[in-house]
Amino acid sequence: MVEVTLWGSLAATAGGNSKVEIEAKDIRELFRKLAEQYPGIEPWIDRGIAVAIDGTIYRDTWSKELPEGAEIFLLPRLAGG
Amino acid sequence: MNFDPRFSGRKFTSVGTRPIRPDGIDKVTGRARYGADFNMAGQLVGRVLRSPHAHARIVKIDISKAEKLAGVKAVVTAADLPDLTDGDAAMYDVLDNCMARTKALYDGHAVAAVAAIDARTARQALKLIEIEYELLPHVTDVDEAAKHTAPLINDAIFTEGLEEKPVKPSNVTKRSQFGHGDVHQGFGHADFIVERSFKTEQTHQGYIEPHACVANFSSDGTADLWVCTQGHFVYRQHCAQLLGMEASKLRVTSSEIGGGFGGKTHVWAEPVALALSRKAGRPVKLVMTRDEVFRASGPTSATSIDVKIGARKDGTITAAEATLRYSCGPYAGSWAEIGAMTAFACYKLDNVKTVGYEVLVNRPKTAAYRAPSAPMAAFAVESAVDELAKKIGMDPVDFRIRNAAQEGTRSSYGPVYGPIGIGPTLEAVKSHPHMKAPLGKNQGRGMACGFWFNFGGQTCTDLNIGMDGSVSLAVGTVDVGGSRASLSLVAAEELGIDYSQVKAIVADTSSLGYNDMTDGSRGTFSSSMATISAARNAIKILRERAAQMWDIAVDDVVWEKGHAIAKGEKHGNLGKLSLKEIAVESGKTGGPIAGHSELVADGAGVSFATHICDIEVDPETGAARVIRYTVVQDAGKAVHPTYVEGQYQGGAAQGIGWALNEEYIYGKDGRLQNAGFLDYRIPVCSDLPMIDTQILEIPNPNHPYGVRGVGETSIVPPLAAIANAVSNAAGVRMTHIPMSPPRILAAIEAEREWSK
């Protein structure tokens, strides 16, 4: 079980919860279970969500494991120049 | 991905040296081929007709007269680029931006295009296209557009991110919020509070090379595109989707690039050129004029930002808050969101809140511009931070050091930081001789900090070893800042050979797996990781071949300093085998030797910079001149220090132009008044001092060499550093960018008036 923090706008799609607990071993499973529990999140996942694990931002490595006790923070997937 | 990206702390032989770049001679002798330098037999000239109106319904388009003109081979409108985006709203916006459908949404919006045998005929044909417009009220100012009374640009847009679902459409497309703690409580603990509003005007990336491409559609349904871009693989995906092609049938080759800075991450003319070529059955070359580049391609946002920061007498910030409004052009974007995330990222804050509003205006579609959205937020925040330090009576550097984020700090945008460089850049600035240099009359000094995330992404690289021992490196990230030199150094480092043995090229989309574009400061970070992986794969094969040549077990062969070495006493009589010696024999040991890599280079380290600027202001004219400028930035590891310094200097130079002169000026009619370099003033050499640089190297733990991105962070602090310097020189706080002479003069005169 990992605790996941959602950024302000995303929290609204999870019933106003800024923190949710999810049983997930990696980012792929995290997204799948988030979409199951909070269907409103799915369009955001389709548009792109980045996952910060202990401060390191992952945008595409959906196989990245979520270590027990790690800080998991969801962020908008951003554009660069 | 069987690759360990963790920082290894190795010592370097090639990395960190400063050899000549492989593309240098061609560039200085004029042989390098940029977007407009490619030509094909029988190619036509493409030209685009653009709306002269800021906001107008397209009632009717009649192309019949243009089509009949001798020499015209194709005329296209939105009808030739039908909506195939299948509900993808972002791609629909890209399509509509490439060719207006029901409405022209800004001055310069493409409404039709022609392909003709020469430029004269094409221009004549544009004049023969008859368009009936129904003019609509327009709005170009970000604050005006956000008002309930503003003309609506898209009545299907309802603000996202509000607690209650809105019942009326709005030009505000989205609200986003970040932060933690309780700012209300935090301000209650403050002894001093600074609260101010700031504005920044819209600027263009100002790349020297306009957008240019040649499109060639074949009758078998395949097509080629030669184009100046930051991401040819992304252009392939987008063009194929908009034209209803399979991506595999479109081959895109990137040219040399005369500057991109984010502006060449988006398609503009390329789908139009392809549509023209498809219709005409001939190659079509489409090159934007400078006027078109300004009117129709990617400026950054204009912004309006409110900042409030409170601190105790001892200099500890107790709360920080910002509301940021960013213009997006006429299409939804997430520019204010990025500003809201980056605004306070340099600081350790218990109570912080930022709110961003994305605002539609009748201006060109906002595009990424080098650390997009961060410079404007930094301008507002760092100006307020400077003012607060003064109010408390603290040195501005000491005040920032006291409040700087560090490893373990919760960032203002959410996650906790790993090892970061904001503190070291501030300490370096504090002890830099620039800070102690005396100032003359009418001169002022300012400093400011900046942050950017840096990104990685999908990356694919091939490393081929020739039979002569040369190494060819094929990468898929466009070289915008010297990455071919940097990546050659990385290949040389891993293989243990000389830099001169490696030749890096940017491969086309049919020669290599998919690569994300060169954005987010990812080019060297990502492709160096892929190059290291490819080189290690090649070394594995080199060891196998050496084992064959010696007829020993591969486990007995190690790779050191460019040679295979048989280890153990039993092989004591075997000499070393060089890479070249193994390559020469490759035909007899299994054929070509190569290393391939495909990976997602995630884990790019965040980056910080602190800049110092000295300005002299003429109190009679308001003219400001930069007399000294220093950049201190964390690079993680500078692979090729000269090009890292070049990025630092380039970011500062662009920031100086943005801070002092550059601005889109619209008339009341909603038309752009200064679409050319004579009226839109970017800095030239004579405007700039030598920009001093200091590279710090705080290794990124998620890269084998510790590399972070370096391309973008350097443009984040300049607006604020210069504003702080001008404010100190002029004796009045500047709150509106650019600080052009009339604006500085008006501020000085208003201050004089107020002081009477």
mmCIF file of C-alpha atoms in Angstrom, chain B residues 343-537:
data_model
loop_
_atom_site.group_PDB
_atom_site.id
_atom_site.type_symbol
_atom_site.label_atom_id
_atom_site.label_comp_id
_atom_site.label_asym_id
_atom_site.label_seq_id
_atom_site.Cartn_x
_atom_site.Cartn_y
_atom_site.Cartn_z
ATOM 1 C CA ALA B 343 7.149 30.419 -8.922
ATOM 2 C CA PHE B 344 8.461 29.598 -5.432
ATOM 3 C CA ALA B 345 10.500 26.489 -6.265
ATOM 4 C CA CYS B 346 13.750 28.064 -5.035
ATOM 5 C CA TYR B 347 12.555 28.406 -1.462
ATOM 6 C CA LYS B 348 11.913 26.426 1.670
ATOM 7 C CA LEU B 349 8.410 27.425 2.631
ATOM 8 C CA ASP B 350 6.071 26.115 5.311
ATOM 9 C CA ASN B 351 3.118 27.984 3.874
ATOM 10 C CA VAL B 352 2.800 28.531 0.155
ATOM 11 C CA LYS B 353 -0.056 28.796 -2.310
ATOM 12 C CA THR B 354 -0.049 29.516 -6.028
ATOM 13 C CA VAL B 355 -3.052 29.727 -8.315
ATOM 14 C CA GLY B 356 -2.788 29.836 -12.094
ATOM 15 C CA TYR B 357 -5.392 30.970 -14.624
ATOM 16 C CA GLU B 358 -5.095 30.142 -18.324
ATOM 17 C CA VAL B 359 -6.570 32.954 -20.413
ATOM 18 C CA LEU B 360 -7.612 32.957 -24.068
ATOM 19 C CA VAL B 361 -6.766 36.029 -26.140
ATOM 20 C CA ASN B 362 -6.850 36.908 -29.849
ATOM 21 C CA ARG B 363 -3.126 36.438 -30.334
ATOM 22 C CA PRO B 364 -1.079 33.616 -31.862
ATOM 23 C CA LYS B 365 -1.190 30.238 -30.122
ATOM 24 C CA THR B 366 1.255 30.380 -27.224
ATOM 25 C CA ALA B 367 4.208 28.057 -27.661
ATOM 26 C CA ALA B 368 6.911 26.850 -25.335
ATOM 27 C CA TYR B 369 9.774 29.282 -24.886
ATOM 28 C CA ARG B 370 12.863 28.051 -23.007
ATOM 29 C CA ALA B 371 11.777 27.029 -19.475
ATOM 30 C CA PRO B 372 8.262 27.990 -20.535
ATOM 31 C CA SER B 373 6.384 30.205 -18.075
ATOM 32 C CA ALA B 374 9.112 30.155 -15.422
ATOM 33 C CA PRO B 375 10.877 33.476 -16.233
ATOM 34 C CA MET B 376 7.734 35.543 -15.756
ATOM 35 C CA ALA B 377 6.883 33.905 -12.430
ATOM 36 C CA ALA B 378 10.492 34.328 -11.295
ATOM 37 C CA PHE B 379 10.379 38.012 -12.274
ATOM 38 C CA ALA B 380 7.404 38.639 -10.010
ATOM 39 C CA VAL B 381 8.585 36.500 -7.104
ATOM 40 C CA GLU B 382 12.260 37.532 -7.155
ATOM 41 C CA SER B 383 11.289 41.213 -7.397
ATOM 42 C CA ALA B 384 9.121 40.830 -4.306
ATOM 43 C CA VAL B 385 11.827 38.811 -2.524
ATOM 44 C CA ASP B 386 14.341 41.595 -3.186
ATOM 45 C CA GLU B 387 11.957 44.225 -1.914
ATOM 46 C CA LEU B 388 11.209 42.189 1.198
ATOM 47 C CA ALA B 389 14.929 41.777 1.960
ATOM 48 C CA LYS B 390 15.319 45.543 1.718
ATOM 49 C CA LYS B 391 12.343 46.115 3.978
ATOM 50 C CA ILE B 392 13.833 43.816 6.603
ATOM 51 C CA GLY B 393 17.252 45.366 6.162
ATOM 52 C CA MET B 394 18.988 42.192 4.998
ATOM 53 C CA ASP B 395 21.416 41.653 2.153
ATOM 54 C CA PRO B 396 19.370 40.145 -0.717
ATOM 55 C CA VAL B 397 21.801 37.214 -1.128
ATOM 56 C CA ASP B 398 21.813 36.434 2.613
ATOM 57 C CA PHE B 399 18.018 36.634 2.685
ATOM 58 C CA ARG B 400 17.789 34.112 -0.142
ATOM 59 C CA ILE B 401 20.406 31.836 1.442
ATOM 60 C CA ARG B 402 18.406 31.822 4.665
ATOM 61 C CA ASN B 403 15.285 30.704 2.809
ATOM 62 C CA ALA B 404 16.810 28.541 0.073
ATOM 63 C CA ALA B 405 15.424 25.060 -0.543
ATOM 64 C CA GLN B 406 17.782 22.166 0.125
ATOM 65 C CA GLU B 407 17.811 18.389 0.023
ATOM 66 C CA GLY B 408 14.771 17.217 1.960
ATOM 67 C CA THR B 409 12.797 20.448 1.478
ATOM 68 C CA ARG B 410 9.201 20.035 0.311
ATOM 69 C CA SER B 411 9.082 21.941 -2.960
ATOM 70 C CA SER B 412 6.385 24.538 -3.476
ATOM 71 C CA TYR B 413 4.952 22.344 -6.276
ATOM 72 C CA GLY B 414 4.759 19.234 -4.116
ATOM 73 C CA PRO B 415 7.509 16.619 -3.959
ATOM 74 C CA VAL B 416 10.478 16.629 -1.609
ATOM 75 C CA TYR B 417 13.800 17.583 -3.229
ATOM 76 C CA GLY B 418 16.787 15.291 -3.583
ATOM 77 C CA PRO B 419 20.272 16.844 -3.852
ATOM 78 C CA ILE B 420 19.888 20.313 -5.414
ATOM 79 C CA GLY B 421 22.018 23.298 -6.241
ATOM 80 C CA ILE B 422 20.183 26.465 -5.234
ATOM 81 C CA GLY B 423 22.199 26.905 -2.023
ATOM 82 C CA PRO B 424 25.581 26.386 -3.737
ATOM 83 C CA THR B 425 24.711 28.857 -6.529
ATOM 84 C CA LEU B 426 23.819 31.468 -3.907
ATOM 85 C CA GLU B 427 27.012 30.822 -1.936
ATOM 86 C CA ALA B 428 29.013 31.113 -5.169
ATOM 87 C CA VAL B 429 27.330 34.431 -5.947
ATOM 88 C CA LYS B 430 27.956 35.705 -2.423
ATOM 89 C CA SER B 431 31.698 35.135 -2.814
ATOM 90 C CA HIS B 432 31.897 36.158 -6.484
ATOM 91 C CA PRO B 433 34.103 39.223 -7.227
ATOM 92 C CA HIS B 434 31.230 40.681 -9.243
ATOM 93 C CA MET B 435 29.269 41.277 -6.030
ATOM 94 C CA LYS B 436 32.096 43.362 -4.584
ATOM 95 C CA ALA B 437 32.914 45.433 -7.677
ATOM 96 C CA PRO B 438 32.245 49.171 -7.239
ATOM 97 C CA LEU B 439 29.302 50.745 -9.079
ATOM 98 C CA GLY B 440 29.344 54.109 -10.823
ATOM 99 C CA LYS B 441 26.827 56.920 -11.094
ATOM 100 C CA ASN B 442 23.314 55.867 -12.218
ATOM 101 C CA GLN B 443 24.319 52.248 -11.914
ATOM 102 C CA GLY B 444 22.563 49.540 -9.958
ATOM 103 C CA ARG B 445 23.169 45.886 -9.176
ATOM 104 C CA GLY B 446 20.557 43.166 -9.023
ATOM 105 C CA MET B 447 20.551 39.441 -8.533
ATOM 106 C CA ALA B 448 17.916 36.749 -8.755
ATOM 107 C CA CYS B 449 17.436 32.991 -8.667
ATOM 108 C CA GLY B 450 15.699 30.649 -11.072
ATOM 109 C CA PHE B 451 14.486 27.064 -11.270
ATOM 110 C CA TRP B 452 13.592 24.633 -14.018
ATOM 111 C CA PHE B 453 12.504 20.995 -13.841
ATOM 112 C CA ASN B 454 14.436 19.463 -16.796
ATOM 113 C CA PHE B 455 12.942 16.438 -18.512
ATOM 114 C CA GLY B 456 14.067 13.156 -20.032
ATOM 115 C CA GLY B 457 11.991 11.041 -22.350
ATOM 116 C CA GLN B 458 11.990 8.336 -24.994
ATOM 117 C CA THR B 459 15.367 7.976 -26.637
ATOM 118 C CA CYS B 460 16.889 5.629 -29.215
ATOM 119 C CA THR B 461 20.516 5.567 -30.318
ATOM 120 C CA ASP B 462 22.717 3.451 -32.609
ATOM 121 C CA LEU B 463 26.467 3.191 -32.351
ATOM 122 C CA ASN B 464 28.205 1.542 -35.306
ATOM 123 C CA ILE B 465 31.896 0.665 -35.411
ATOM 124 C CA GLY B 466 33.402 0.852 -38.882
ATOM 125 C CA MET B 467 36.035 -1.567 -40.119
ATOM 126 C CA ASP B 468 38.589 1.243 -39.874
ATOM 127 C CA GLY B 469 37.884 1.662 -36.177
ATOM 128 C CA SER B 470 35.808 4.806 -36.607
ATOM 129 C CA VAL B 471 32.636 5.129 -34.619
ATOM 130 C CA SER B 472 29.404 6.461 -36.069
ATOM 131 C CA LEU B 473 26.815 7.569 -33.568
ATOM 132 C CA ALA B 474 23.256 8.012 -34.830
ATOM 133 C CA VAL B 475 20.986 9.888 -32.442
ATOM 134 C CA GLY B 476 17.368 10.948 -32.720
ATOM 135 C CA THR B 477 17.476 14.133 -30.669
ATOM 136 C CA VAL B 478 17.981 17.217 -32.822
ATOM 137 C CA ASP B 479 21.219 19.054 -32.018
ATOM 138 C CA VAL B 480 20.174 22.531 -30.911
ATOM 139 C CA GLY B 481 23.172 23.449 -28.787
ATOM 140 C CA GLY B 482 26.217 21.336 -29.575
ATOM 141 C CA SER B 483 24.943 17.921 -28.501
ATOM 142 C CA ARG B 484 26.707 16.103 -31.344
ATOM 143 C CA ALA B 485 30.000 17.178 -29.804
ATOM 144 C CA SER B 486 28.849 16.284 -26.295
ATOM 145 C CA LEU B 487 27.542 12.876 -27.333
ATOM 146 C CA SER B 488 30.737 12.127 -29.252
ATOM 147 C CA LEU B 489 32.649 12.873 -26.042
ATOM 148 C CA VAL B 490 30.398 10.473 -24.152
ATOM 149 C CA ALA B 491 30.929 7.699 -26.745
ATOM 150 C CA ALA B 492 34.691 8.326 -26.647
ATOM 151 C CA GLU B 493 34.623 8.191 -22.847
ATOM 152 C CA GLU B 494 32.802 4.873 -22.685
ATOM 153 C CA LEU B 495 34.786 3.219 -25.465
ATOM 154 C CA GLY B 496 38.101 4.635 -24.246
ATOM 155 C CA ILE B 497 38.997 6.130 -27.624
ATOM 156 C CA ASP B 498 39.812 9.569 -28.912
ATOM 157 C CA TYR B 499 37.014 12.078 -29.615
ATOM 158 C CA SER B 500 38.227 12.431 -33.203
ATOM 159 C CA GLN B 501 37.324 8.789 -33.886
ATOM 160 C CA VAL B 502 33.626 9.441 -33.233
ATOM 161 C CA LYS B 503 31.232 11.112 -35.648
ATOM 162 C CA ALA B 504 27.705 11.825 -34.440
ATOM 163 C CA ILE B 505 24.784 12.444 -36.774
ATOM 164 C CA VAL B 506 21.068 13.110 -36.295
ATOM 165 C CA ALA B 507 19.276 10.223 -38.002
ATOM 166 C CA ASP B 508 15.932 10.569 -39.810
ATOM 167 C CA THR B 509 12.699 9.006 -38.622
ATOM 168 C CA SER B 510 13.044 5.922 -40.802
ATOM 169 C CA SER B 511 16.537 5.103 -39.566
ATOM 170 C CA LEU B 512 16.007 5.000 -35.832
ATOM 171 C CA GLY B 513 13.325 4.192 -33.276
ATOM 172 C CA TYR B 514 11.120 6.944 -31.888
ATOM 173 C CA ASN B 515 12.701 9.824 -29.993
ATOM 174 C CA ASP B 516 10.916 12.532 -28.088
ATOM 175 C CA MET B 517 11.902 15.986 -29.206
ATOM 176 C CA THR B 518 14.775 18.071 -27.953
ATOM 177 C CA ASP B 519 12.879 20.042 -25.335
ATOM 178 C CA GLY B 520 12.916 20.306 -21.570
ATOM 179 C CA SER B 521 16.727 20.522 -21.645
ATOM 180 C CA ARG B 522 16.744 16.823 -22.417
ATOM 181 C CA GLY B 523 18.990 16.485 -25.495
ATOM 182 C CA THR B 524 22.318 15.780 -23.821
ATOM 183 C CA PHE B 525 20.807 14.282 -20.664
ATOM 184 C CA SER B 526 18.734 11.680 -22.528
ATOM 185 C CA SER B 527 20.896 10.925 -25.519
ATOM 186 C CA SER B 528 24.051 10.679 -23.403
ATOM 187 C CA MET B 529 22.313 8.054 -21.313
ATOM 188 C CA ALA B 530 21.332 6.182 -24.486
ATOM 189 C CA THR B 531 24.857 6.617 -25.890
ATOM 190 C CA ILE B 532 26.415 5.193 -22.730
ATOM 191 C CA SER B 533 24.041 2.232 -22.972
ATOM 192 C CA ALA B 534 24.754 1.712 -26.698
ATOM 193 C CA ALA B 535 28.518 1.946 -26.140
ATOM 194 C CA ARG B 536 28.369 -0.595 -23.334
ATOM 195 C CA ASN B 537 26.420 -2.934 -25.617
#
